[in-house]
Each structure stands twice: as C-alpha cells, then as structure tokens.
mmCIF file of C-alpha atoms in Angstrom:
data_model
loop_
_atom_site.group_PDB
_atom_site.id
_atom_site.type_symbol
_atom_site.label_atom_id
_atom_site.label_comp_id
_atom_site.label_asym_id
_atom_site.label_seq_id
_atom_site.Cartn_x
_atom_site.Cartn_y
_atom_site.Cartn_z
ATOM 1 C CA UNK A 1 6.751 29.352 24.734
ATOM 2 C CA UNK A 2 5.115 29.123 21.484
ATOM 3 C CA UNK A 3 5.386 32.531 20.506
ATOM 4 C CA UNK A 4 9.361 32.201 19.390
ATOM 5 C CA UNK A 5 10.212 31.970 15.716
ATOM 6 C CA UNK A 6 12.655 29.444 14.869
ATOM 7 C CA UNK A 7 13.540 28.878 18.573
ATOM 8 C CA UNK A 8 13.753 25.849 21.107
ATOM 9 C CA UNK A 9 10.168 26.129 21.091
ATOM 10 C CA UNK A 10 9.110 25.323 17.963
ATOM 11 C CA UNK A 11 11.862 22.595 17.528
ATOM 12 C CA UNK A 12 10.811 20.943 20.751
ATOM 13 C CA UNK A 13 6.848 21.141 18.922
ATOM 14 C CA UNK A 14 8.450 19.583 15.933
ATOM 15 C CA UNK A 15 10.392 16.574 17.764
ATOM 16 C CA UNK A 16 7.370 15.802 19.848
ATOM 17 C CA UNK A 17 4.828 15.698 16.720
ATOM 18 C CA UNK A 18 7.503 13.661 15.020
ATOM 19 C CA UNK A 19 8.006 11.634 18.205
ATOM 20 C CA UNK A 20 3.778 10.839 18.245
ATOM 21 C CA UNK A 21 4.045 10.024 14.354
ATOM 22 C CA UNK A 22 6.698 7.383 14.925
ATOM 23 C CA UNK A 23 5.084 6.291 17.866
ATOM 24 C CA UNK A 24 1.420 6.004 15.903
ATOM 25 C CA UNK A 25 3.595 4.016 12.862
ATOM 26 C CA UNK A 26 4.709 1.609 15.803
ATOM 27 C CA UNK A 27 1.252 1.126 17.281
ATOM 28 C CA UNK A 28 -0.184 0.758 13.325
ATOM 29 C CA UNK A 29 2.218 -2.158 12.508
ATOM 30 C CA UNK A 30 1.884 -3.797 15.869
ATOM 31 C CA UNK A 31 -2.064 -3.570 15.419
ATOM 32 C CA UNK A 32 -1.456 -4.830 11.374
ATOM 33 C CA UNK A 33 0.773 -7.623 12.630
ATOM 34 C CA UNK A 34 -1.939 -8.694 15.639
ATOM 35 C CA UNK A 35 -4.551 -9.432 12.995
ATOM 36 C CA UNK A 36 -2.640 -12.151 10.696
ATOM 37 C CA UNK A 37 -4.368 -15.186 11.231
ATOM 38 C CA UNK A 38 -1.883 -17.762 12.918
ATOM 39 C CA UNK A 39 -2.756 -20.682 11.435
ATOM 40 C CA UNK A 40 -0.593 -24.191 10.861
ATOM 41 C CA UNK A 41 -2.233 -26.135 8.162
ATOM 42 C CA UNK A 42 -0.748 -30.012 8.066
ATOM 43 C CA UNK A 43 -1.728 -32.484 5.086
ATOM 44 C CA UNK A 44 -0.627 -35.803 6.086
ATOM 45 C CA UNK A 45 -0.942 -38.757 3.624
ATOM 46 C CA UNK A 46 -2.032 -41.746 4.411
ATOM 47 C CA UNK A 47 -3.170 -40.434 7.887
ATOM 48 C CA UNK A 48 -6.701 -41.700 9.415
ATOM 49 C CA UNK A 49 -8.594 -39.587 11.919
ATOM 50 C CA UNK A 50 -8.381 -42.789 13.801
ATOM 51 C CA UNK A 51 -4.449 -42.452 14.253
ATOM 52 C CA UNK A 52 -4.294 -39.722 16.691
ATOM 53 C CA UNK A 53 -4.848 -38.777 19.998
ATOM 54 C CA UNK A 54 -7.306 -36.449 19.815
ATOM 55 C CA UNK A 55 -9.381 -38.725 18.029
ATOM 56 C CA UNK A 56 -9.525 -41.236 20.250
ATOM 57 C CA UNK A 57 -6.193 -43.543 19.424
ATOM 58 C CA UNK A 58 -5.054 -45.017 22.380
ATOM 59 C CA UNK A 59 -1.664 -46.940 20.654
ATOM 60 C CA UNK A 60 -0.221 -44.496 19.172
ATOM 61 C CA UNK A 61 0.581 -41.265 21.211
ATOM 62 C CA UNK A 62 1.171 -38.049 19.432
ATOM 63 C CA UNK A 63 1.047 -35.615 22.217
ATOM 64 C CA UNK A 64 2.055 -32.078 20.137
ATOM 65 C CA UNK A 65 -0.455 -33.199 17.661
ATOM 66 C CA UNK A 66 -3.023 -33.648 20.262
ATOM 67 C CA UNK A 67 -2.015 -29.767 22.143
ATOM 68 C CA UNK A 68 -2.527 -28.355 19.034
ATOM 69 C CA UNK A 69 -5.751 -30.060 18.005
ATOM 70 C CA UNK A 70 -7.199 -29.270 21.590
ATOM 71 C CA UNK A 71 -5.818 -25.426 21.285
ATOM 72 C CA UNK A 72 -7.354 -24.942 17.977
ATOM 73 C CA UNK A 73 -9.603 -26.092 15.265
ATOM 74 C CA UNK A 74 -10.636 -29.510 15.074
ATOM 75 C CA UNK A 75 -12.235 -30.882 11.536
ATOM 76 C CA UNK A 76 -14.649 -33.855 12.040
ATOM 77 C CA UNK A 77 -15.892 -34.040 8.314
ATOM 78 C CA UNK A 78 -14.017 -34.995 5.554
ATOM 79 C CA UNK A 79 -14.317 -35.099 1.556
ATOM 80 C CA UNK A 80 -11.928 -36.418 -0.736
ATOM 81 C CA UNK A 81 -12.807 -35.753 -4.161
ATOM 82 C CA UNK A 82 -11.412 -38.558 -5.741
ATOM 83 C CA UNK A 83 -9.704 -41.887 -4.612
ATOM 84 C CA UNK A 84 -6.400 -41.561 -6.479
ATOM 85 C CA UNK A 85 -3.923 -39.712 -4.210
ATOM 86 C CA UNK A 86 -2.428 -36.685 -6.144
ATOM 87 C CA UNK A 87 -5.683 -35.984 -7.687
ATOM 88 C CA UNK A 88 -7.376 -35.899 -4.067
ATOM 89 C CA UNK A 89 -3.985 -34.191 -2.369
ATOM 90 C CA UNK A 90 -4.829 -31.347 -5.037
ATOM 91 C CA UNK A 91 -8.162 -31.060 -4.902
ATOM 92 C CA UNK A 92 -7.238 -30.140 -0.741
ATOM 93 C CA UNK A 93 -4.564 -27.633 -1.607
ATOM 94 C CA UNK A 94 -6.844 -25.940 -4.025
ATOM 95 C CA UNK A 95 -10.186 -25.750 -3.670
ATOM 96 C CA UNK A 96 -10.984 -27.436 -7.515
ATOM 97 C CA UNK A 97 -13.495 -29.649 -8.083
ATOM 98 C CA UNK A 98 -11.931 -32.647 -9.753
ATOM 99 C CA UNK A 99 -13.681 -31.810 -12.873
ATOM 100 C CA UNK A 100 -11.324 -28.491 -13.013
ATOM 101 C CA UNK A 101 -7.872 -29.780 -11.383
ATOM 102 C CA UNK A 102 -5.205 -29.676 -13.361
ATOM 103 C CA UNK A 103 -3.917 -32.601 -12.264
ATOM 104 C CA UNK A 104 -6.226 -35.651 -12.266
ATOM 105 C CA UNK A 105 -4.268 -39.065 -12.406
ATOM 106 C CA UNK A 106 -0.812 -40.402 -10.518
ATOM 107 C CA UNK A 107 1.752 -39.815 -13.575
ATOM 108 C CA UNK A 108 5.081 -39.263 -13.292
ATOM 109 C CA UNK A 109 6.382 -36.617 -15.459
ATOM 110 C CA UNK A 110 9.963 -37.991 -15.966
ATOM 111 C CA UNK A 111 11.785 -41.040 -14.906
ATOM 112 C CA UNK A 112 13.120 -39.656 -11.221
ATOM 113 C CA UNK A 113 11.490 -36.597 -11.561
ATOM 114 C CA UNK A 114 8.513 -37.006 -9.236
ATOM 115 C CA UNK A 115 4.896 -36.414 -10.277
ATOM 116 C CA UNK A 116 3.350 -33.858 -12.186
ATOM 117 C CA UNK A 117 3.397 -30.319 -10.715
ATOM 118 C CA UNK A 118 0.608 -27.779 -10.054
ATOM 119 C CA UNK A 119 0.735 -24.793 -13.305
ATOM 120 C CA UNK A 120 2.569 -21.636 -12.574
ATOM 121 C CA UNK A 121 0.255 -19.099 -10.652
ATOM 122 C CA UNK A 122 -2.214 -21.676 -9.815
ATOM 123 C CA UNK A 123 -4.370 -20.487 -6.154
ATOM 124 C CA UNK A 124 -3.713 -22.499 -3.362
ATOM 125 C CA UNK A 125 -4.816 -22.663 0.687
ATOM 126 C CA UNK A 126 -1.024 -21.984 1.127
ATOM 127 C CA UNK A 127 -0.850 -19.129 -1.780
ATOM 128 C CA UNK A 128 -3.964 -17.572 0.086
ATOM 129 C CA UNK A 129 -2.507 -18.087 3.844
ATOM 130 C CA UNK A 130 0.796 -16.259 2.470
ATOM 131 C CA UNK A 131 -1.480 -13.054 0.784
ATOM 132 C CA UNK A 132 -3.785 -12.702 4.028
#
C-alpha cells in the first residue's frame, strides 16, 4: 500500500500526517490556554477587611464575595504605603515604593478632569496579568 507513487496511498499518508499535525496544534493551544492563571484581582476603596463575610461581618452579607474568597486566595496582611489615597491606590497597582511612584499626592490635573494619571508604559499588576 505504500509502495504506489503518487497514488491513494500516499495521499491517504499525507491527509493522516496532516490530520495528526492539526490535531497536535489543537492539543498545543488547549494545553497553552490551560496554564493562564485565572485570576480576578478587585481593589476596593474605602473597603475594611472587617466589611465582608469572609472576614467575619455578620451585617453586611456579600455572599459572591465570600464564594470567591473561600474558592481562592485569601490575603490576611496588608500594607499601605502611604495614607493619602491615590498615592496608596498606586503604590497597589504597581509595585513602587512611594519614594519612586509617580504619583504621590491627591491633585487634580484639570478642573473636571479627574486626578492625575499613571505615565504612558508604566508596569502594573494588571499590565503583568494581561502579558502572563
């Protein structure tokens, strides 16, 4: 069955190697896609690890909140890195010590036009996340 030049034999080789190859491709990307790191990353302000469920508050019931904390990763410690708001909220979505943040009080960069952004390019947890 082999033996034939140019016959049903060697096409019916050629569709099944191409036939494993996409089948391999398939199995590749599946595998590739399988080890992304699922991962939800919430910054609340203003939010107390006293104010939800899985932390104990009984008044207040955030039940999704509390499934995801109790299916996942749970943080106990905290830092802030400074007690001015934007500084701190920065310091969280980059990594910087406040001594290199680009952004280090609560000014407003124009009247109605919100607070001073990060630079262009700047490396965030989010940045990061997206490149992983």
């Amino acid at each position: 069955m082999f033996l034939a030049r140019g016959g049903l034999a060697r096409r019916s080789w050629s569709v099944k190697l191409k036939q494993i190859f996409l089948a391999l491709g398939v199995l590749g990307g599946v595998a590739l896609a399988a080890e992304k790191p699922n991962v939800v990353f919430i910054l609340a302000d203003d939010l107390a690890q006293g104010d939800l469920g899985c932390y104990g508050q009984k008044l207040i019931q955030t039940p999704n909140l509390d499934r995801m904390a109790s299916e996942g990763t749970r943080y106990t410690q905290a830092y802030s890195g400074t007690s001015v708001c934007a500084p701190s909220r920065t310091s969280l979505m980059t990594g910087l010590d406040m001594g290199h943040s680009p952004v280090r009080a609560n000014r407003e960069i124009g009247k109605g036009l919100g607070q001073m952004p990060l630079p262009p390019g700047t490396v965030t947890v989010a940045s990061m996340l997206k490149a992983s």
